[in-house]
Coordinates of C-alpha atoms in Angstrom, one line a residue:
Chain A
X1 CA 19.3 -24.1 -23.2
X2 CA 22.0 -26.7 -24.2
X3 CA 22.0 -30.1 -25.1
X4 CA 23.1 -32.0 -22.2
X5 CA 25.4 -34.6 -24.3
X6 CA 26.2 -32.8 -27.3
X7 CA 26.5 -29.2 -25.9
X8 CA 24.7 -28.1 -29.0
X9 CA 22.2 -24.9 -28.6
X10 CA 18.6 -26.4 -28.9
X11 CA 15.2 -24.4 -29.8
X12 CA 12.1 -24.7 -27.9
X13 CA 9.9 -26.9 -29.6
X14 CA 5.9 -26.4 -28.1
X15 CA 4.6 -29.0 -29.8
X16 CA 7.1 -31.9 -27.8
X17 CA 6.5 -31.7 -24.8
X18 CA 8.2 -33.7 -22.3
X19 CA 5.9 -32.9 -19.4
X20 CA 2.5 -31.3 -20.1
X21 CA 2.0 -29.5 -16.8
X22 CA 4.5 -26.7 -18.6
X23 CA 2.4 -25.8 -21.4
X24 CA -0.9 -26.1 -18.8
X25 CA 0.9 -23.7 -16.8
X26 CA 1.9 -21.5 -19.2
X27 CA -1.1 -21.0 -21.0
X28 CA -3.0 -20.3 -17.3
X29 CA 0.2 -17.7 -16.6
X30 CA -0.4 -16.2 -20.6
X31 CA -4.2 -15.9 -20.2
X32 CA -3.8 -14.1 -16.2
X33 CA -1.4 -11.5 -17.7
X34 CA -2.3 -8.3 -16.1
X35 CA -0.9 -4.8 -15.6
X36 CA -1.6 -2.7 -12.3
X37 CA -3.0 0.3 -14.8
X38 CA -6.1 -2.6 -15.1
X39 CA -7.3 -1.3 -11.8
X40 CA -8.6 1.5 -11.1
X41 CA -6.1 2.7 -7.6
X42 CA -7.4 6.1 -7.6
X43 CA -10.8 5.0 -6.8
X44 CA -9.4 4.5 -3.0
X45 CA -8.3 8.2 -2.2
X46 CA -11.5 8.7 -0.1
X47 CA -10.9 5.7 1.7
X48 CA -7.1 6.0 2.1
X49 CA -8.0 9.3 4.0
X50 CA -10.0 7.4 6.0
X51 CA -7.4 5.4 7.7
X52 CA -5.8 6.7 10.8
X53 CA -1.9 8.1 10.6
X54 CA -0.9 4.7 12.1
X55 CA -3.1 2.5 9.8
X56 CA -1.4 3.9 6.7
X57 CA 2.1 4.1 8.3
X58 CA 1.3 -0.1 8.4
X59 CA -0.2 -0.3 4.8
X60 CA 2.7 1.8 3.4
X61 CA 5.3 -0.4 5.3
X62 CA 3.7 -4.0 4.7
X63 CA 3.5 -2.8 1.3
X64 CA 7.4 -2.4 1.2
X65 CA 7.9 -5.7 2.4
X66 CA 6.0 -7.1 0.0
X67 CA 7.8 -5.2 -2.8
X68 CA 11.1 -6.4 -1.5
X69 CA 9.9 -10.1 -1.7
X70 CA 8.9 -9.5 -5.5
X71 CA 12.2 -8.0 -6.3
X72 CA 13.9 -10.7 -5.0
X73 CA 11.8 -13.4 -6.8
X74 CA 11.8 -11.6 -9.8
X75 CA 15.8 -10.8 -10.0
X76 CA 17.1 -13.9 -8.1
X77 CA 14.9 -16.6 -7.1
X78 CA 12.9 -17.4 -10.9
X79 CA 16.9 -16.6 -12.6
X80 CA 18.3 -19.1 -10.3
X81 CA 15.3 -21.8 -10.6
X82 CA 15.8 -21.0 -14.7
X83 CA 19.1 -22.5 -14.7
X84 CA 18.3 -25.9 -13.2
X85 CA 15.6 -26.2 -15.4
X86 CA 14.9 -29.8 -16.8
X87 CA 12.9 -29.2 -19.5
X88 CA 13.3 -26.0 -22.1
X89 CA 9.7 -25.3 -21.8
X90 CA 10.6 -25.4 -17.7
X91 CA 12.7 -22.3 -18.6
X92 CA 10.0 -20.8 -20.5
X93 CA 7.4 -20.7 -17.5
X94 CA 10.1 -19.5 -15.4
X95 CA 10.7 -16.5 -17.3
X96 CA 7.3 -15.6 -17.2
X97 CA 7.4 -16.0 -13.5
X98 CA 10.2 -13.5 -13.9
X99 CA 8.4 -11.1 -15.3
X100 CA 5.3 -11.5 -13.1
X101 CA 7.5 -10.7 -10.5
X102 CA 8.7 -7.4 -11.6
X103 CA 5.3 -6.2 -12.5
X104 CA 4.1 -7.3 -9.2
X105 CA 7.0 -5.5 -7.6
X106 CA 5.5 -2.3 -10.0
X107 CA 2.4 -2.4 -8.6
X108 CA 3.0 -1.2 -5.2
X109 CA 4.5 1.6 -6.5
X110 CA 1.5 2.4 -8.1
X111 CA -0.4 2.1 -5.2
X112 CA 2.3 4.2 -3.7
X113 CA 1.7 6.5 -5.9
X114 CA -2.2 7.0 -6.4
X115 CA -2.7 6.8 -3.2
X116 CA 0.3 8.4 -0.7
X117 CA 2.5 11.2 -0.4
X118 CA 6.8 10.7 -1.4
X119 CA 8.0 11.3 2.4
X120 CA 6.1 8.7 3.5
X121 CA 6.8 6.5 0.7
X122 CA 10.4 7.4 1.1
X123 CA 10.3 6.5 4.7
X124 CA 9.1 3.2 4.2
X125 CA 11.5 2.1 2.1
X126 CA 14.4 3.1 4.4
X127 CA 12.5 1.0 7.1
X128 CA 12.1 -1.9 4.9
X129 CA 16.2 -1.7 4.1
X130 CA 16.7 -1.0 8.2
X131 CA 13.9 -3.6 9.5
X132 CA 15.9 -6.7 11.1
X133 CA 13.1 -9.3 10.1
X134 CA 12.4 -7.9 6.6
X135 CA 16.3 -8.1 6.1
X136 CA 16.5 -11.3 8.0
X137 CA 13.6 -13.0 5.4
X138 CA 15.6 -12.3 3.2
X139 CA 18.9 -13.5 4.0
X140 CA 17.4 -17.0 4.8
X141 CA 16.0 -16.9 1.3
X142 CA 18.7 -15.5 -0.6
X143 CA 21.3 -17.8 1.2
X144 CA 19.1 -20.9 -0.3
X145 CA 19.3 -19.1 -3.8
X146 CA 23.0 -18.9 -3.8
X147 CA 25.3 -20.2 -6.6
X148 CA 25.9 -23.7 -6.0
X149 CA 22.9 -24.5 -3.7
X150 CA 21.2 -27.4 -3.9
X151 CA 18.4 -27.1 -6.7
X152 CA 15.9 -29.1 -4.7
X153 CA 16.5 -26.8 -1.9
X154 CA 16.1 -24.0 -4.1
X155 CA 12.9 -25.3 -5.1
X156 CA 11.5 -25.7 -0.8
X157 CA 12.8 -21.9 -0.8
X158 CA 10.5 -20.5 -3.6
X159 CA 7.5 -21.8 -2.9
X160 CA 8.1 -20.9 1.0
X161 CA 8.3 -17.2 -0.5
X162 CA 5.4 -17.5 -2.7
X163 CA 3.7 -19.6 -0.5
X164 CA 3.9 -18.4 3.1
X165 CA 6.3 -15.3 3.2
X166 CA 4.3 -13.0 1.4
X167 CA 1.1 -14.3 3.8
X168 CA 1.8 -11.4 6.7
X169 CA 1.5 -8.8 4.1
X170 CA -0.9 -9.7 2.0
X171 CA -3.3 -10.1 5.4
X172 CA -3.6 -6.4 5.2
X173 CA -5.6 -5.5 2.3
X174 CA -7.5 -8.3 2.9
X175 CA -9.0 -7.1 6.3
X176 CA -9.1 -3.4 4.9
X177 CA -11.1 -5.0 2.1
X178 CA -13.2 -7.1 4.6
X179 CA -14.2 -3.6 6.4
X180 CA -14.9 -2.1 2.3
X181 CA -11.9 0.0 2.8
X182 CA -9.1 -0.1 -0.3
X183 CA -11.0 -2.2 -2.0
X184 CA -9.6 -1.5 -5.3
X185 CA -6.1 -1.9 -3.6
X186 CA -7.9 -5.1 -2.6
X187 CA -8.8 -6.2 -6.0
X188 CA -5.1 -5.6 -7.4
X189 CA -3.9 -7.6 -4.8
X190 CA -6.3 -10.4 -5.3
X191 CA -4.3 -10.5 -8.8
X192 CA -1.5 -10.5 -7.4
X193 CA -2.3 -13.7 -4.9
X194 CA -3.9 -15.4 -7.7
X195 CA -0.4 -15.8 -9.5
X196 CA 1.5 -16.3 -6.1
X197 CA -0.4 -19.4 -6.1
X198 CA 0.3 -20.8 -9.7
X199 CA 3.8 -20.3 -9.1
X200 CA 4.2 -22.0 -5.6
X201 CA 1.9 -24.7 -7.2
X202 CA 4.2 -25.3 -10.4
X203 CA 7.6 -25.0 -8.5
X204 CA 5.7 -27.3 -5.9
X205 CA 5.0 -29.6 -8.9
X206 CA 8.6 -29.2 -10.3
X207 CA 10.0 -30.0 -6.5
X208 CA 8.0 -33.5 -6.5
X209 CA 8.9 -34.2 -10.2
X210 CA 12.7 -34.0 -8.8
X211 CA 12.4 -36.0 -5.7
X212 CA 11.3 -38.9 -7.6
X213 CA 15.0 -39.0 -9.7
X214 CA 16.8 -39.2 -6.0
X215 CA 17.5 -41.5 -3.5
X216 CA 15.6 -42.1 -0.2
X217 CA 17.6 -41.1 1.7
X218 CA 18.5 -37.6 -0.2
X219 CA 14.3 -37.8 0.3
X220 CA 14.4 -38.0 3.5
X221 CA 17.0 -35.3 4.2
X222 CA 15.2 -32.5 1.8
X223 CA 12.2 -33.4 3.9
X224 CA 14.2 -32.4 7.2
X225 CA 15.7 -29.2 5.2
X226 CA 12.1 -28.5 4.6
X227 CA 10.6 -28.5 7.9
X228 CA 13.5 -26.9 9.4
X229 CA 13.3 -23.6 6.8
X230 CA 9.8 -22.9 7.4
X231 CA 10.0 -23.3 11.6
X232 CA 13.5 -20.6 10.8
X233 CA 11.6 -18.7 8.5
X234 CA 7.8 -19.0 10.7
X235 CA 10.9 -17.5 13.5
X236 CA 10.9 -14.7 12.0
X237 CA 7.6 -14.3 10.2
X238 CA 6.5 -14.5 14.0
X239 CA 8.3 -11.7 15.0
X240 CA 8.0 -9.3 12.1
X241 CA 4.2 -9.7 12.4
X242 CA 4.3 -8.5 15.9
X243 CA 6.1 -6.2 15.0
X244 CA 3.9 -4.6 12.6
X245 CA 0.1 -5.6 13.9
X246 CA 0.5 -5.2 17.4
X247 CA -0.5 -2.0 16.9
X248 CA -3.6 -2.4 15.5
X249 CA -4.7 -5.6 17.8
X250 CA -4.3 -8.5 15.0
X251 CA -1.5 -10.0 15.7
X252 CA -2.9 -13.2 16.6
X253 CA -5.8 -13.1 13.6
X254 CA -2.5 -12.4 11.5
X255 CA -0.4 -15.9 12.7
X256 CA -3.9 -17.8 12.3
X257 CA -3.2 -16.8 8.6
X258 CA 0.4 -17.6 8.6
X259 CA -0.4 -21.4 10.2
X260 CA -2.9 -21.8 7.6
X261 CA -0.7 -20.2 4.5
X262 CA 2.5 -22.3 6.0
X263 CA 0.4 -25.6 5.8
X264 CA -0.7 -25.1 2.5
X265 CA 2.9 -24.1 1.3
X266 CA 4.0 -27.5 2.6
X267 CA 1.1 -29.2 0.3
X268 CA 2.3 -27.8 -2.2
X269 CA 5.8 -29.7 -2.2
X270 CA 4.0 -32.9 -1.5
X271 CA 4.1 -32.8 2.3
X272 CA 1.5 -33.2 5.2
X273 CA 0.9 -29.9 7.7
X274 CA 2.9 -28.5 10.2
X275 CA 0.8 -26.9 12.2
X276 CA -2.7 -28.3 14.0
X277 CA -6.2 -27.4 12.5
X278 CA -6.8 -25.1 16.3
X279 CA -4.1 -22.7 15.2
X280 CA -5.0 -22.4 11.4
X281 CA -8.8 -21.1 12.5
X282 CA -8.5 -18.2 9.7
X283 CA -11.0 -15.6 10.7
X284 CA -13.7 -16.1 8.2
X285 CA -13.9 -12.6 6.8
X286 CA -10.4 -12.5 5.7
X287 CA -11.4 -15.9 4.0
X288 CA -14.2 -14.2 2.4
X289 CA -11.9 -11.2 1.2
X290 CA -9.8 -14.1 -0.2
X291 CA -12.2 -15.8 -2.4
X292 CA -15.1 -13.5 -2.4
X293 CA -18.2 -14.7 -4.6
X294 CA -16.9 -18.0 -4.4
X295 CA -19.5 -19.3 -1.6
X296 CA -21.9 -22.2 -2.7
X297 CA -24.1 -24.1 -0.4
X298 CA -21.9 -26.3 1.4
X299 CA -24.2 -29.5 1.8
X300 CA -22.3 -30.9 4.2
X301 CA -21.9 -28.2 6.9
X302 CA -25.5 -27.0 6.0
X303 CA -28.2 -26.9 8.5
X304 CA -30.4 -30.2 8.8
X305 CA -34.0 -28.9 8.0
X306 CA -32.2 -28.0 4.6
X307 CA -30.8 -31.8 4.0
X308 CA -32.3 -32.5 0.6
X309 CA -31.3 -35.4 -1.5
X310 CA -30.0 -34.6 -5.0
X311 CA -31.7 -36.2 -7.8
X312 CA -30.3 -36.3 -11.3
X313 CA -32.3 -35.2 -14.3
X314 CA -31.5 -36.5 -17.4
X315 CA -29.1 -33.8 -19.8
X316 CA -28.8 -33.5 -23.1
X317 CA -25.3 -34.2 -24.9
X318 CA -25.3 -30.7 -25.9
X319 CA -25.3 -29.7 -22.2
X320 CA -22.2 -30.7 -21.8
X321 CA -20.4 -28.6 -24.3
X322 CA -18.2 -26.9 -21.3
Chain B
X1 CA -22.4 -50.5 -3.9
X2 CA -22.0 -46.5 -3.8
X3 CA -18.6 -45.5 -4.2
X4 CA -16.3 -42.4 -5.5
X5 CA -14.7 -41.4 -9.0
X6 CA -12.2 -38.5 -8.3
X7 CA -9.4 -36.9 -10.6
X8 CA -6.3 -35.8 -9.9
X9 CA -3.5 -34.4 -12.4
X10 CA 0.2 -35.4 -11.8
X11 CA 0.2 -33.0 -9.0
X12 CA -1.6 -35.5 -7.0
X13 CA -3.2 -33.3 -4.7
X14 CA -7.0 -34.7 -5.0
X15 CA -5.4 -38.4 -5.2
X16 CA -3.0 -37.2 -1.4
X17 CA -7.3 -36.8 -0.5
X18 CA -8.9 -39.2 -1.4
X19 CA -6.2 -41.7 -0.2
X20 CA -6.6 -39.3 3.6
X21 CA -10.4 -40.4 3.2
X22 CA -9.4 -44.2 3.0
X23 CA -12.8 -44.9 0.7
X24 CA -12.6 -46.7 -1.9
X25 CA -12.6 -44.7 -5.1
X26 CA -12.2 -45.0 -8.4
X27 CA -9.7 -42.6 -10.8
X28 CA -10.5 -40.8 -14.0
X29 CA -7.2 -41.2 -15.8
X30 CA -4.9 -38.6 -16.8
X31 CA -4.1 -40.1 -20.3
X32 CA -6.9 -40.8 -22.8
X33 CA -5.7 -43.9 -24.0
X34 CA -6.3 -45.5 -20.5
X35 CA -10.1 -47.1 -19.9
X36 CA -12.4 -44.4 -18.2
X37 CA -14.0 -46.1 -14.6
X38 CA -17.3 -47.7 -15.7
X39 CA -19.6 -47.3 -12.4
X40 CA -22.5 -49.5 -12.0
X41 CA -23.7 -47.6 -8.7
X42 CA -24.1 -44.3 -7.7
X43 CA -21.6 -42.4 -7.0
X44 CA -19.7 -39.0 -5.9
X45 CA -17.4 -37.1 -8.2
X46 CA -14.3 -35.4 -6.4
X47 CA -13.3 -32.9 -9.1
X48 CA -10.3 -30.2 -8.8
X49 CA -10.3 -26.7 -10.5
X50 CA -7.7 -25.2 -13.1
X51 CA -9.8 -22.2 -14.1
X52 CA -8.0 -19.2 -15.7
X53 CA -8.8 -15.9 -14.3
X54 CA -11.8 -16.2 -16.5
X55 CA -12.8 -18.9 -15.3
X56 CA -12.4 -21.3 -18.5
X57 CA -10.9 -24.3 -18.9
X58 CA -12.6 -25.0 -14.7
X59 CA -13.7 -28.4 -15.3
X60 CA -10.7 -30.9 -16.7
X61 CA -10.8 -32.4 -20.0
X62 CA -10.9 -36.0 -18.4
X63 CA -13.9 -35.7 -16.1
X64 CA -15.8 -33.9 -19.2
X65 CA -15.4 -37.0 -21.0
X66 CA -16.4 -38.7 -18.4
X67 CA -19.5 -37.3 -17.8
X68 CA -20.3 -37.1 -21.4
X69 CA -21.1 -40.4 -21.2
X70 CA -25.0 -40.5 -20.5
X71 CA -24.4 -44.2 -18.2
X72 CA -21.7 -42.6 -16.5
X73 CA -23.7 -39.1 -15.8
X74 CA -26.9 -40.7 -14.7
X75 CA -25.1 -41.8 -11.7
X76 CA -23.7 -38.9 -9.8
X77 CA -25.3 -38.1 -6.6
X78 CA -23.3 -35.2 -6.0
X79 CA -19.8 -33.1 -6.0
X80 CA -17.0 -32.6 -3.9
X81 CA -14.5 -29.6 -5.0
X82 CA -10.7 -29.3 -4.8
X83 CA -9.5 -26.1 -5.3
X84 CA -7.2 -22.7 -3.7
X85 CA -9.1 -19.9 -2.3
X86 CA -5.9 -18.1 -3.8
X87 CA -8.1 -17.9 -6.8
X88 CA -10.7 -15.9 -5.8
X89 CA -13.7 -16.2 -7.2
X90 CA -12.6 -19.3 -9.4
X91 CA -12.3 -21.2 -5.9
X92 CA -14.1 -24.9 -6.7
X93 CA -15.8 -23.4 -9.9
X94 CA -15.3 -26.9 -10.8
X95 CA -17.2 -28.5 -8.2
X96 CA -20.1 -25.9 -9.1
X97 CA -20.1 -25.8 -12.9
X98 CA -20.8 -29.6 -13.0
X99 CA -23.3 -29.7 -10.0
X100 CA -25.4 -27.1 -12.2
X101 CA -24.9 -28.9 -15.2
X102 CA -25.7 -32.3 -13.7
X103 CA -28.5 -31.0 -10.9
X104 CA -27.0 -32.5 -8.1
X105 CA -25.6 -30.9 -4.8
X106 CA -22.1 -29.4 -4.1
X107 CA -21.6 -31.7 -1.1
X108 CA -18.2 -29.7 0.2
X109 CA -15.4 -27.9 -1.0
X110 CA -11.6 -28.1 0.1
X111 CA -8.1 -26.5 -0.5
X112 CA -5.4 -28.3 -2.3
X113 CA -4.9 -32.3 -0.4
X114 CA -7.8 -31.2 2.5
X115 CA -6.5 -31.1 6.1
X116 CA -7.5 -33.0 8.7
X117 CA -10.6 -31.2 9.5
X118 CA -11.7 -31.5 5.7
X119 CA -11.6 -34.9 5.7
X120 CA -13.1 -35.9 8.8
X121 CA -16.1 -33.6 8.2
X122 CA -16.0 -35.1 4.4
X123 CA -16.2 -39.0 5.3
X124 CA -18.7 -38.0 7.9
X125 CA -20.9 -36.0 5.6
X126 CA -20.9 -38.9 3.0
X127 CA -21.5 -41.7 5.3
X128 CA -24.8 -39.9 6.4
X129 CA -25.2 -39.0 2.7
X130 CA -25.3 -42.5 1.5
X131 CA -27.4 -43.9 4.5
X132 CA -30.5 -41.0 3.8
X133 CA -31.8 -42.4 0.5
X134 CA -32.3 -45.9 2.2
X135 CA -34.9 -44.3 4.2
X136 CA -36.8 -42.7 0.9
X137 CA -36.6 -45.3 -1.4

């Protein structure tokens, strides 16, 4: 990175910082570091044979899809997001995003590979190159990622792809999970989502950063630019999901998801939902897949015979040594 | 009168709630050097989760300072938890590492700035929770 006045090349100095979300960020991105050989993929061959022709036909191709998103993150979308960094530690957490990226891309092939045989794995990935929605995802990504786009825009057009796009996939091993099949699949994925949702929360965080140093009106307008990708890219999300779960039936358990994902995509960049709390009614087993061990006895929607009162009890100082 | 302390980092998502929930609240700043909320009543903590994929690091700095205070801790009546279910397990480990530390319930959980749902149910669930101990007293 260059010195904007003096052109001069500058190092990247960790310990001045000019915004302390990037070293938070990169130290959560350093410590999640993982490598699909972690997980132990060849504990699903039973339960791979278990799924019908069709089922796996559907795993194999959502798979792709996914794979295509990660390569496009990894080799366009964090490059092009590098270059309008503001901060040199900015560029930093953006080339591990890169990285990420690429390993996440890996990791399907190793589930390709543990798990299913090369025509079939061949096949898919003609599909993905021949499917109209997969390609036309992309396009309406890589259009925003283009030399000379706006780097706000930019910004919307990641975290919709971290946030949202990748949402129809990643459904599937979810519900295979919820029924215990894949669940090792399942758990690599889980990784997987887990660093989608740093990076849609940092570029997010990056995005709001931005709109502060422009005018309201160039406000206003991203916010437009905003709305209008996702209903374009919720277009097509809609149509490649029938495409691929109508099938199987789940369909309409699949666009609950993609309400749900799309709303939370849009609070990550600051902005209120798009869609109405009737069509994000997530069935609860995928939400369990999601977060799984996670569940604590939710006082509020608990039962009334079980309403007790907390009470404090005095702690030590030494209890609090988190 | 019983009230709310909440954090939020520059992200803002937990402040986006609590300003949805339109009751007043109190902040835990984000820089040291600015004075800590000093309740006099009891209160509810609204408390966001960065956990690694270890879970470390859950709880933020500020609100352990916080509630290292013993006048400050002896207050809470219970926890509200931000967090992503995107995180798995770590999902509001926040929320449930200080309710176990300070014995007092998890009163809800929500993703990110809540929707609309969340925060209906939320100011609902806390105007019954602060009416019940008037009738134990």
């Amino acid at each position: 990175m260059r010195d904007m006045v003096t052109g001069a090349a500058r190092a990247i100095n960790w310990n001045r910082l000019e915004d302390e979300k990037d070293l938070e960020v990169w130290n959560r991105l350093t410590v999640n570091f993982w490598l699909p050989e972690k997980v132990p993929l060849s504990n699903d061959v039973q339960s791979w044979a278990t799924l019908r022709p069709a089922e796996r036909e559907l795993t194999i191709r959502v798979f792709t899809g996914l794979t295509m998103l990660d390569t496009i993150q990894s080799s366009v979308g964090a490059p092009a997001l590098m270059a309008d960094a503001i901060t040199p530690h900015e560029e930093a957490v953006l080339s591990n995003i890169a990285f990420m990226e690429a390993v996440h891309a890996r990791s399907y092939s190793s589930i390709f590979s543990t798990l299913c045989l090369t025509p079939e794995v061949d096949d898919a990935f003609r599909w993905s190159e021949e499917n109209p929605h997969l390609q036309q995802k992309a396009r309406l990504i890589l259009q925003e990622y283009a030399a000379g786009a706006d780097p706000l825009k930019r910004k919307i057009a990641s975290v919709f792809l971290e946030s949202f796009m990748f949402y129809s996939g990643f459904y599937l091993p979810m519900y295979w999970s919820s029924r215990a099949k894949l669940t090792n699949t399942a758990d690599l994925i889980r990784l997987i989502i887990r660093d989608e949702a740093v990076h849609g929360y940092y570029v997010g965080y990056k995005f709001q950063r931005g709109l502060e140093r422009v005018s309201e009106a160039e406000r206003a307008a991203l916010k437009d630019f905003a709305f209008s990708l996702m209903f374009d890219l919720y277009e097509v999300e809609s149509r490649y999901t029938e495409q691929l779960y109508d099938g199987i039936g789940l369909t309409e358990d699949v666009k609950a998801f993609l309400h749900y994902n799309a709303n939370k995509a849009l609070q990550n960049l600051g902005y209120e939902a798009l869609f109405p709390p009737a069509a994000c009614e997530v069935n609860p087993a995928i939400l369990a897949a999601l977060s799984p061990d996670s569940e604590n006895h939710d006082f509020f929607s608990g039962s009334g015979s079980s309403y007790v009162i907390g009470k404090t009890v005095a702690t030590q100082d030494e209890d609090w040594d988190f | 009168m019983a009230g709310l302390v909440y954090f939020s980092s520059s992200s803002g998502n937990t402040a986006r709630f609590v300003q949805a929930l339109g009751l007043p609240a109190a902040r835990i700043p984000i820089r040291e050097a600015e004075p800590m909320p000093a309740p006099t009543a009891p209160y509810v903590l609204i408390c966001p989760t960065y956990a690694d994929g270890t879970g470390a690091g859950a709880v933020p700095k500020q609100v352990i300072r916080f509630l290292n205070d013993p006048a400050r801790r002896a207050l809470i009546r219970g926890v509200i938890g931000g967090g992503n279910r995107n995180f798995g397990p770590t999902y509001a480990l926040s929320a449930r590492i200080i309710a176990e530390k300070c014995r007092v319930p998890v009163l809800a959980t929500f993703e990110l700035a809540g929707t609309e749902t969340d925060i209906a149910r939320i100011r609902d669930g806390l105007t019954l929770f602060w009416r019940e101990p008037c009738l134990t007293p």
